[in-house]
Coordinates of C-alpha atoms and ligand atoms in Angstrom, one line a residue:
M208 CA 0.0 0.0 0.0
S209 CA 1.1 3.5 -0.7
T210 CA 2.0 6.0 1.9
N211 CA 0.7 9.2 0.2
P212 CA -1.2 11.6 2.2
L213 CA -5.0 11.1 2.0
K214 CA -7.6 14.0 1.8
I215 CA -10.1 13.2 4.2
L216 CA -13.4 15.1 5.2
L217 CA -14.6 14.2 8.6
V218 CA -18.5 15.3 8.9
A219 CA -20.4 15.2 12.2
S220 CA -23.2 17.1 14.0
E221 CA -20.8 17.9 16.9
A222 CA -17.1 18.3 17.6
V223 CA -14.9 19.5 20.7
P224 CA -14.3 22.2 21.5
F225 CA -17.0 23.8 19.4
C226 CA -20.0 22.0 20.5
K227 CA -20.7 18.7 22.5
T228 CA -23.5 16.8 23.8
G229 CA -21.6 13.4 24.2
G230 CA -18.9 11.0 23.3
L231 CA -19.3 11.7 19.4
A232 CA -17.8 15.1 19.7
D233 CA -14.6 13.9 21.6
V234 CA -14.1 11.3 19.0
V235 CA -14.7 13.4 15.9
G236 CA -12.4 16.4 17.3
A237 CA -9.7 14.0 18.5
L238 CA -9.5 11.7 15.3
A239 CA -9.4 14.7 13.1
K240 CA -6.4 15.9 15.1
E241 CA -4.6 12.6 15.1
L242 CA -5.4 11.9 11.4
S243 CA -3.8 15.4 10.6
R244 CA -0.8 14.6 12.9
L245 CA -0.2 11.5 10.9
G246 CA 0.4 13.6 7.8
H247 CA -3.0 13.6 6.2
E248 CA -4.9 16.5 4.7
V249 CA -8.2 16.4 7.0
R250 CA -10.9 18.9 7.2
L251 CA -13.9 18.9 9.5
A252 CA -17.5 20.0 8.9
I253 CA -20.2 20.7 11.4
P254 CA -23.3 23.0 11.4
R255 CA -22.9 26.4 12.7
Y256 CA -25.0 26.3 15.8
A257 CA -25.7 29.6 17.5
D258 CA -24.1 28.3 20.6
I259 CA -20.8 28.3 18.9
D260 CA -18.6 30.9 20.1
S261 CA -17.9 32.6 16.7
R262 CA -15.7 35.2 18.2
R263 CA -13.7 33.0 20.6
F264 CA -12.9 30.7 17.5
R265 CA -12.6 33.5 15.0
L266 CA -14.9 32.2 12.7
L267 CA -14.6 34.0 9.3
P268 CA -17.0 33.7 6.3
I269 CA -15.4 31.6 3.2
L270 CA -18.4 31.0 1.2
P271 CA -20.7 33.8 2.5
E272 CA -23.5 33.0 -0.1
M273 CA -24.1 29.4 -1.0
K274 CA -27.4 28.5 -3.1
V275 CA -28.2 25.1 -2.4
N276 CA -30.9 23.6 -4.6
Y277 CA -32.7 20.4 -3.7
G278 CA -36.4 19.0 -3.8
G279 CA -37.6 22.1 -5.8
Q280 CA -36.4 24.5 -3.1
T281 CA -33.4 26.9 -2.9
F282 CA -31.7 27.4 0.2
T283 CA -29.2 30.2 1.1
G284 CA -26.6 28.9 3.2
S285 CA -23.1 30.0 4.0
V286 CA -19.9 28.5 5.1
F287 CA -17.7 29.8 7.9
R288 CA -14.1 28.6 8.7
C289 CA -11.5 28.4 11.4
P290 CA -8.4 26.5 12.2
Y291 CA -8.9 23.7 14.8
P292 CA -7.3 25.2 17.8
G293 CA -3.8 24.5 18.1
T294 CA -3.6 23.1 14.5
D295 CA -3.9 24.6 11.0
L296 CA -6.6 21.7 10.2
P297 CA -9.6 23.8 8.5
V298 CA -12.8 23.3 10.2
Y299 CA -16.0 24.3 8.3
F300 CA -19.2 25.6 9.7
V301 CA -22.2 25.1 7.5
D302 CA -25.0 27.6 8.1
E303 CA -28.5 28.5 7.2
P304 CA -29.9 30.7 9.9
N305 CA -33.5 29.4 9.7
F306 CA -32.1 25.9 10.7
F307 CA -29.0 26.6 13.1
D308 CA -29.7 30.2 14.5
R309 CA -31.5 28.6 17.6
P310 CA -30.3 27.2 20.9
G311 CA -29.0 23.8 21.4
I312 CA -28.1 21.3 18.9
Y313 CA -30.6 18.8 18.5
G314 CA -33.4 20.6 20.6
P315 CA -33.8 23.5 23.0
G316 CA -33.4 21.5 26.0
R317 CA -34.7 18.0 26.3
G318 CA -36.3 16.6 23.3
D319 CA -35.5 17.2 19.5
Y320 CA -36.5 20.1 17.2
P321 CA -39.6 18.8 14.8
D322 CA -37.5 19.7 11.7
N323 CA -34.3 17.9 12.3
N324 CA -34.9 15.8 9.2
I325 CA -34.9 19.1 7.2
R326 CA -32.3 20.7 9.2
F327 CA -29.7 17.8 9.0
A328 CA -30.7 16.9 5.4
F329 CA -29.5 20.6 4.5
F330 CA -26.5 20.2 6.4
N331 CA -25.5 17.0 4.4
M332 CA -26.4 18.5 1.2
A333 CA -24.9 21.9 1.8
T334 CA -21.7 20.1 2.9
L335 CA -21.5 18.5 -0.5
W336 CA -22.2 21.8 -2.2
A337 CA -19.3 23.5 -0.2
L338 CA -16.7 21.0 -1.1
K339 CA -17.5 22.0 -4.9
G340 CA -17.6 25.7 -3.8
L341 CA -14.0 25.4 -2.3
D342 CA -12.8 23.2 -5.1
W343 CA -11.6 20.7 -2.6
R344 CA -12.4 17.0 -3.5
P345 CA -11.6 14.7 -0.5
D346 CA -10.8 10.9 -1.3
V347 CA -12.9 9.9 1.6
I348 CA -16.0 11.5 3.4
H349 CA -16.1 9.9 6.8
A350 CA -19.7 10.5 8.1
N351 CA -20.6 9.9 11.7
D352 CA -24.3 8.9 13.1
W353 CA -27.6 9.5 11.6
Q354 CA -27.1 13.3 11.2
T355 CA -24.7 12.7 8.4
G356 CA -26.3 9.3 7.1
L357 CA -27.6 11.0 4.0
I358 CA -24.3 11.7 2.5
P359 CA -23.8 8.4 1.1
A360 CA -27.3 8.2 -0.4
L361 CA -26.7 11.7 -1.7
L362 CA -23.5 10.8 -3.6
Q363 CA -25.0 7.7 -5.0
H364 CA -28.4 8.7 -5.8
H365 CA -29.3 12.6 -5.9
P366 CA -29.6 13.3 -9.7
E367 CA -27.4 16.4 -9.7
V368 CA -24.8 15.1 -7.3
A369 CA -24.4 11.6 -8.7
S370 CA -24.1 12.9 -12.4
D371 CA -21.5 15.5 -11.3
P372 CA -17.9 14.3 -12.3
F373 CA -16.6 16.4 -9.4
Y374 CA -17.9 13.9 -6.9
Q375 CA -17.0 10.7 -8.7
G376 CA -15.1 8.3 -7.1
I377 CA -15.3 9.8 -3.4
R378 CA -15.5 7.0 -1.1
T379 CA -17.6 7.1 2.1
V380 CA -17.1 5.6 5.6
F381 CA -20.0 5.6 8.0
S382 CA -19.2 5.3 11.9
I383 CA -21.9 4.3 14.2
H384 CA -21.4 5.6 17.6
N385 CA -24.9 4.6 18.8
L386 CA -27.5 2.6 16.8
A387 CA -30.2 3.5 19.2
Y388 CA -30.4 6.8 17.7
Q389 CA -31.6 6.5 14.1
G390 CA -33.1 9.5 12.7
N391 CA -36.4 8.0 11.3
F392 CA -38.7 10.6 9.8
D393 CA -41.7 10.9 7.7
K394 CA -41.3 9.2 4.1
W395 CA -41.9 12.5 2.4
T396 CA -38.5 13.5 3.6
I397 CA -37.3 11.7 0.5
P398 CA -38.6 13.8 -2.3
N399 CA -38.1 16.8 -0.2
I400 CA -34.2 16.5 -0.2
G401 CA -34.5 15.5 -3.9
L402 CA -33.7 11.9 -3.5
P403 CA -35.5 9.4 -5.9
W404 CA -38.2 7.0 -4.6
S405 CA -36.1 4.2 -5.6
V406 CA -33.8 4.7 -2.4
F407 CA -37.1 4.1 -0.4
T408 CA -37.0 0.1 -0.3
P409 CA -36.3 -2.4 2.6
D410 CA -33.0 -2.8 0.9
G411 CA -32.4 1.1 0.8
M412 CA -33.3 3.5 3.6
E413 CA -37.0 2.6 4.3
F414 CA -37.3 1.5 8.1
Y415 CA -40.7 0.5 8.6
N416 CA -42.4 2.8 6.2
Q417 CA -40.0 5.8 7.5
A418 CA -37.1 7.5 5.9
S419 CA -34.1 6.4 8.0
F420 CA -31.1 8.5 8.1
L421 CA -28.9 6.0 9.7
K422 CA -30.0 3.2 7.6
S423 CA -29.0 5.3 4.7
G424 CA -25.6 5.5 6.0
V425 CA -25.5 1.7 6.7
V426 CA -26.5 0.5 3.2
F427 CA -25.0 3.1 1.1
S428 CA -21.6 3.9 2.5
D429 CA -18.6 1.9 1.2
A430 CA -17.5 0.8 4.7
L431 CA -19.1 0.8 8.2
V432 CA -17.4 1.2 11.4
A433 CA -18.8 0.3 14.8
V434 CA -16.7 2.1 17.7
S435 CA -15.5 -1.1 19.0
P436 CA -14.9 -4.7 18.0
T437 CA -17.5 -6.2 20.4
Y438 CA -20.3 -3.6 19.5
A439 CA -19.6 -4.5 15.8
K440 CA -20.5 -8.1 16.7
E441 CA -23.3 -7.0 19.1
I442 CA -25.4 -4.9 16.7
Q443 CA -25.7 -7.8 14.4
S444 CA -27.8 -9.4 16.9
E445 CA -31.5 -9.1 17.6
E446 CA -30.8 -7.9 21.2
F447 CA -28.5 -5.1 20.0
G448 CA -29.7 -4.4 16.4
A449 CA -32.4 -2.0 17.1
G450 CA -34.3 -3.3 14.2
L451 CA -31.2 -3.3 11.8
A452 CA -29.6 -6.7 12.7
G453 CA -30.2 -8.2 9.4
T454 CA -29.3 -5.2 7.4
L455 CA -26.1 -5.0 9.4
S456 CA -25.3 -8.7 9.1
G457 CA -25.7 -8.5 5.4
R458 CA -23.0 -5.8 5.4
A459 CA -20.8 -8.0 7.6
D460 CA -17.9 -8.1 5.0
S461 CA -17.7 -4.2 5.1
L462 CA -18.2 -3.7 8.8
Y463 CA -15.4 -2.9 11.1
G464 CA -14.7 -2.6 14.6
I465 CA -12.5 0.3 15.8
L466 CA -12.1 1.3 19.4
N467 CA -12.2 5.0 19.9
G468 CA -9.1 6.6 21.3
I469 CA -9.1 9.5 23.9
D470 CA -7.6 12.9 23.7
T471 CA -4.6 12.4 25.8
E472 CA -3.9 16.0 25.7
E473 CA -7.1 17.1 27.2
W474 CA -7.3 14.1 29.6
N475 CA -3.7 14.1 31.1
P476 CA -3.5 14.0 35.1
E477 CA 0.1 15.8 34.7
G478 CA -1.3 18.9 32.9
D479 CA -5.0 18.9 33.7
K480 CA -5.7 22.7 34.5
E481 CA -9.2 21.8 36.1
I482 CA -7.9 19.5 38.9
A483 CA -6.6 20.5 42.4
E484 CA -3.2 19.2 41.8
P485 CA -1.6 17.2 38.9
F486 CA -0.2 13.7 39.4
S487 CA 1.3 10.8 37.6
G488 CA 1.7 7.1 38.1
A489 CA 5.1 8.0 39.8
R490 CA 4.0 11.0 41.9
M491 CA 0.5 10.0 43.3
Q492 CA 0.3 12.6 46.2
G493 CA -1.6 15.0 43.6
K494 CA -4.5 12.3 43.4
A495 CA -5.0 12.4 47.1
A496 CA -5.1 16.2 47.0
C497 CA -7.8 15.8 44.3
K498 CA -9.8 13.3 46.3
A499 CA -9.9 15.6 49.3
H500 CA -10.8 18.5 47.2
L501 CA -13.6 16.7 45.6
Q502 CA -14.9 15.4 48.9
R503 CA -15.0 18.9 50.3
R504 CA -16.6 20.2 47.1
A505 CA -19.1 17.6 47.4
G506 CA -19.8 18.2 51.1
L507 CA -18.7 14.6 51.9
P508 CA -16.7 13.7 55.0
E509 CA -13.0 14.0 54.1
K510 CA -11.7 10.5 54.5
P511 CA -8.7 9.5 52.6
R512 CA -9.3 5.6 53.3
V513 CA -13.1 5.7 52.2
P514 CA -13.4 4.7 48.6
L515 CA -14.8 7.4 46.5
V516 CA -17.0 6.2 43.5
A517 CA -17.8 8.6 40.8
M518 CA -20.2 8.4 37.9
V519 CA -20.2 11.0 35.3
S520 CA -23.2 10.2 32.4
R521 CA -26.3 10.8 30.9
L522 CA -28.8 9.7 33.6
I523 CA -30.7 7.3 31.4
A524 CA -31.6 3.5 31.5
G525 CA -29.3 2.6 28.9
K526 CA -26.3 3.8 31.0
G527 CA -27.6 1.6 33.8
F528 CA -29.5 4.0 35.9
D529 CA -32.4 1.6 36.2
L530 CA -29.8 -0.6 38.1
I531 CA -28.4 2.2 40.2
T532 CA -31.6 3.3 41.4
E533 CA -32.7 -0.1 42.3
A534 CA -29.3 -1.0 44.0
L535 CA -29.1 2.4 45.8
P536 CA -29.9 1.1 49.3
E537 CA -27.4 -1.7 49.3
L538 CA -24.6 0.6 47.6
L539 CA -25.4 3.1 50.3
A540 CA -25.1 0.5 53.0
L541 CA -21.4 -0.1 51.9
D542 CA -18.5 1.8 53.4
A543 CA -18.0 4.0 50.4
Q544 CA -18.7 7.4 49.1
Y545 CA -20.6 8.4 45.8
V546 CA -20.4 11.4 43.5
V547 CA -22.6 11.7 40.6
L548 CA -22.7 14.4 37.7
G549 CA -25.4 14.1 34.9
N550 CA -28.8 14.9 33.7
G551 CA -31.3 13.0 31.7
E552 CA -34.5 11.4 32.7
P553 CA -36.1 13.3 35.4
A554 CA -37.2 10.1 37.5
Y555 CA -33.4 9.2 37.9
E556 CA -32.5 12.6 38.7
Q557 CA -35.2 12.9 41.3
A558 CA -34.2 9.3 42.8
L559 CA -30.6 10.6 43.2
V560 CA -31.3 13.9 44.5
E561 CA -33.7 12.4 47.2
A562 CA -31.0 9.6 48.2
A563 CA -28.6 12.4 48.4
K564 CA -30.6 14.4 50.6
A565 CA -31.3 11.4 53.0
H566 CA -27.5 10.3 53.0
P567 CA -25.4 13.5 52.6
D568 CA -22.4 11.9 54.2
R569 CA -22.4 9.4 51.6
L570 CA -23.9 10.5 48.2
Y571 CA -23.7 13.8 46.2
I572 CA -25.1 14.5 43.0
Q573 CA -24.7 17.5 40.7
V574 CA -27.7 17.5 38.1
G575 CA -26.3 19.4 35.1
Y576 CA -23.5 19.4 32.3
D577 CA -20.1 20.5 33.8
I578 CA -17.0 19.7 31.9
S579 CA -14.7 21.2 34.8
L580 CA -16.4 19.1 37.5
S581 CA -16.1 16.1 35.2
H582 CA -12.5 16.3 35.2
Q583 CA -12.6 16.8 39.0
M584 CA -14.5 13.8 39.5
I585 CA -12.6 11.6 37.2
A586 CA -9.3 12.7 39.0
G587 CA -10.2 12.7 42.5
A588 CA -12.4 9.3 42.8
D589 CA -11.0 5.9 43.4
L590 CA -13.6 4.0 41.4
F591 CA -15.7 4.9 38.3
L592 CA -18.9 3.0 37.8
M593 CA -20.4 2.5 34.4
P594 CA -23.0 -0.4 34.6
S595 CA -24.4 0.3 31.0
R596 CA -27.0 -1.8 29.5
Y597 CA -25.2 -1.5 26.3
E598 CA -22.2 0.9 25.4
P599 CA -20.8 1.4 22.0
C600 CA -17.6 2.3 23.1
G601 CA -17.7 4.6 25.9
L602 CA -14.9 7.0 26.9
T603 CA -15.0 7.8 30.5
Q604 CA -13.7 4.5 31.4
M605 CA -10.7 5.1 29.5
Y606 CA -10.4 8.7 30.8
S607 CA -10.6 7.2 34.3
M608 CA -7.9 4.6 33.9
R609 CA -5.5 7.4 32.8
Y610 CA -6.4 9.2 36.3
G611 CA -5.7 6.1 38.1
T612 CA -9.5 5.7 38.8
V613 CA -10.5 2.1 38.7
P614 CA -13.3 1.5 36.5
I615 CA -16.3 -0.8 37.4
V616 CA -18.0 -1.9 34.2
R617 CA -20.6 -4.1 32.8
L618 CA -19.5 -6.5 30.1
T619 CA -20.6 -5.0 27.0
G620 CA -19.5 -3.3 24.0
G621 CA -16.4 -1.2 24.2
L622 CA -16.4 -1.8 27.9
S623 CA -15.5 -5.3 27.2
D624 CA -12.9 -4.2 25.0
S625 CA -11.0 -1.8 27.1
V626 CA -11.2 -3.1 30.8
V627 CA -9.9 -6.3 32.2
D628 CA -11.3 -7.6 35.2
A629 CA -9.2 -8.1 38.3
S630 CA -8.5 -11.4 39.7
P631 CA -5.5 -12.4 41.9
A632 CA -3.7 -13.7 38.6
S633 CA -4.6 -10.9 36.6
V634 CA -3.4 -8.2 39.1
R635 CA -0.2 -10.1 39.5
D636 CA 0.5 -10.3 36.1
G637 CA -0.2 -6.6 35.3
S638 CA -3.0 -7.2 32.9
A639 CA -6.1 -6.2 35.3
T640 CA -7.4 -2.7 34.8
G641 CA -10.7 -2.7 36.5
F642 CA -13.9 -4.8 37.4
Q643 CA -16.3 -6.2 35.3
F644 CA -19.8 -8.0 35.7
A645 CA -21.8 -9.7 33.1
P646 CA -25.6 -10.0 34.3
Y647 CA -27.5 -7.1 34.0
T648 CA -29.0 -7.1 37.7
A649 CA -28.7 -4.9 40.6
E650 CA -27.4 -8.1 42.4
A651 CA -24.3 -8.3 40.0
L652 CA -23.8 -4.7 40.3
V653 CA -23.8 -4.5 44.1
D654 CA -21.4 -7.7 44.4
T655 CA -18.8 -6.2 41.8
V656 CA -19.0 -2.8 43.6
R657 CA -18.4 -4.9 47.0
R658 CA -15.7 -6.7 45.4
A659 CA -13.9 -3.6 44.5
V660 CA -14.5 -1.9 47.8
S661 CA -12.9 -4.9 49.5
V662 CA -9.9 -4.8 47.6
Y663 CA -9.5 -1.2 48.1
T664 CA -9.8 -1.5 51.9
Q665 CA -8.3 -4.9 52.4
D666 CA -5.4 -5.1 50.0
P667 CA -3.9 -1.8 49.5
A668 CA -0.8 -3.5 47.5
A669 CA -3.1 -5.3 45.1
W670 CA -4.8 -1.8 44.9
A671 CA -1.9 0.2 44.1
R672 CA -0.8 -2.3 41.4
L673 CA -4.2 -2.2 39.9
V674 CA -4.2 1.6 39.8
Q675 CA -0.4 1.5 38.2
N676 CA -1.9 -0.9 35.4
A677 CA -4.8 1.1 34.7
M678 CA -2.6 4.3 34.5
A679 CA -0.1 2.3 32.1
Q680 CA -2.8 1.8 29.5
N681 CA -2.2 3.5 26.2
H682 CA -5.6 4.6 24.9
S683 CA -4.3 7.5 22.7
W684 CA -5.8 7.7 19.4
A685 CA -2.5 6.9 17.4
K686 CA -3.5 3.1 17.1
S687 CA -7.1 3.5 16.3
A688 CA -6.4 6.5 13.8
G689 CA -3.8 4.2 12.1
E690 CA -6.5 1.6 11.7
Y691 CA -9.0 4.2 10.1
V692 CA -6.3 5.2 7.8
E693 CA -5.6 1.5 6.7
L694 CA -9.3 1.2 6.2
Y695 CA -9.6 4.5 3.8
R696 CA -6.6 3.4 1.9
G697 CA -8.1 -0.1 1.2
L698 CA -11.3 1.7 -0.2
I699 CA -9.3 4.0 -2.4
E700 CA -7.3 1.3 -3.8
S701 CA -9.9 -1.1 -4.3
Ligands
ADP68 P1 -22.2 8.8 25.5 O1 -21.6 9.5 24.1 O2 -23.0 7.6 25.4 O3 -22.9 9.8 26.4 P2 -19.4 8.3 26.4 O4 -18.8 7.8 27.5 O5 -18.9 7.8 25.1 O6 -21.0 8.2 26.4 O7 -19.2 9.8 26.3 C1 -19.5 10.8 27.2 C2 -18.9 12.2 27.3 O8 -19.8 13.1 27.9 C3 -17.7 12.1 28.1 O9 -16.5 13.2 27.6 C4 -18.3 12.4 29.5 O10 -17.2 12.9 30.2 C5 -19.2 13.7 29.0 N1 -20.3 13.9 29.8 C6 -21.4 13.1 30.1 N2 -22.2 13.6 31.1 C7 -21.4 14.8 31.3 C8 -22.0 15.8 32.3 N3 -23.1 15.8 33.0 N4 -21.1 16.8 32.5 C9 -19.8 16.9 31.8 N5 -19.6 15.9 30.8 C10 -20.3 14.9 30.6

């Protein structure tokens, strides 16, 4: 295979540091940086939401007026640009104030905007238009999740795009970060975006008589990536396939599992500006200071020898909060402290807020989204709990390991691929990095927390080894980005 630099367009609905609701944003930002560091010509396209700070990032108009025609309508969009902070990688912000000059990304708070089909269809179409306007033709367009799933369909089937020599031969990769979010809309979306009805079949993007943006990405892309090897297998099963198991197993030859990496600059205990004191595997005093600081901030008794368990997560059933609420009385009976940061379903928020009121010396919860506190929790805790029902990749367990915070995870998706369960043998041979449990039950969860707490309190030497093993793991993007490059190259050369 050649080693020529590739031209890669990453396209997504969110990317750090501009806008973020979840792991997708971390992945897109970090992958773009790493591909660029590997010497490729990478550009990134995201919508220009009103919440993006145009002044801070110094956005400049690059295509001030861009007519985008489809479905018998003409939209007037524009494209802004800035370099990705700290690099010269161009980031394009695709705008149309009717769609993006409003609060939030997918909706104003909880819930979605009712015209998300039209908003993201515009984003997909306008991104392709912008490439031509900028006269930059990528070798590969790497789309992510349903919000960008139309791009492969447009390239192949939109009459104007598919017949235009400019777009010929562009390969597409579609990454599935979460199959549960599918972007299924009224079927009249199809003519509205100028696609022919021929794409609306069970082999195409029809999903139970709806137009599915995710399925469009799944069926029309040249290659598919699930964000961990285990998730790539799981989504081909009825249990995890969210109605698409058959479609996905039909594409098994083109479906790859590539574990996400983490941004080791943003999540670095030695240089993290958000935490009380920096630390490293060789200098762990800083971690004790971070723990004390977190206990004070959470109003918990400042006890260095009581294990402190953190959760930073969306508060939804998929992340295991049904188990957590069920297990709370038993968890609170252990000699441990808990700090929770997150927002999501009101019932879980309320259950945790009430439990924290009843047990202020054991449990602290902050409802909300707070990046600075998320760093302080991950740095200051001893254990990080992630009892997800399913987890495509998960990032926080990898952030935690880097900060010597031992993850307790359920055996699913990327949690299976990134954590090795602690047994006396695996602690001794240096492979153990956390605690795992398999059955999705409150009982298994409590047993595993109890097991972790007892290693922490009864066997400090084993605990110290476990912490060092976890911190020594390399979850940087270098390896995963290399796998993506190999995949892109294989497509181009095929
Ligand atoms: P998902 O994308 O399914 O929510 P991931 O583990 O892949 O789960 O990524 C979640 C990301 O969002 C992590 O960077 C995590 O730190 C962050 N995050 C989640 N909830 C909060 C919160 N309440 N405050 C700050 N950051 C959060």
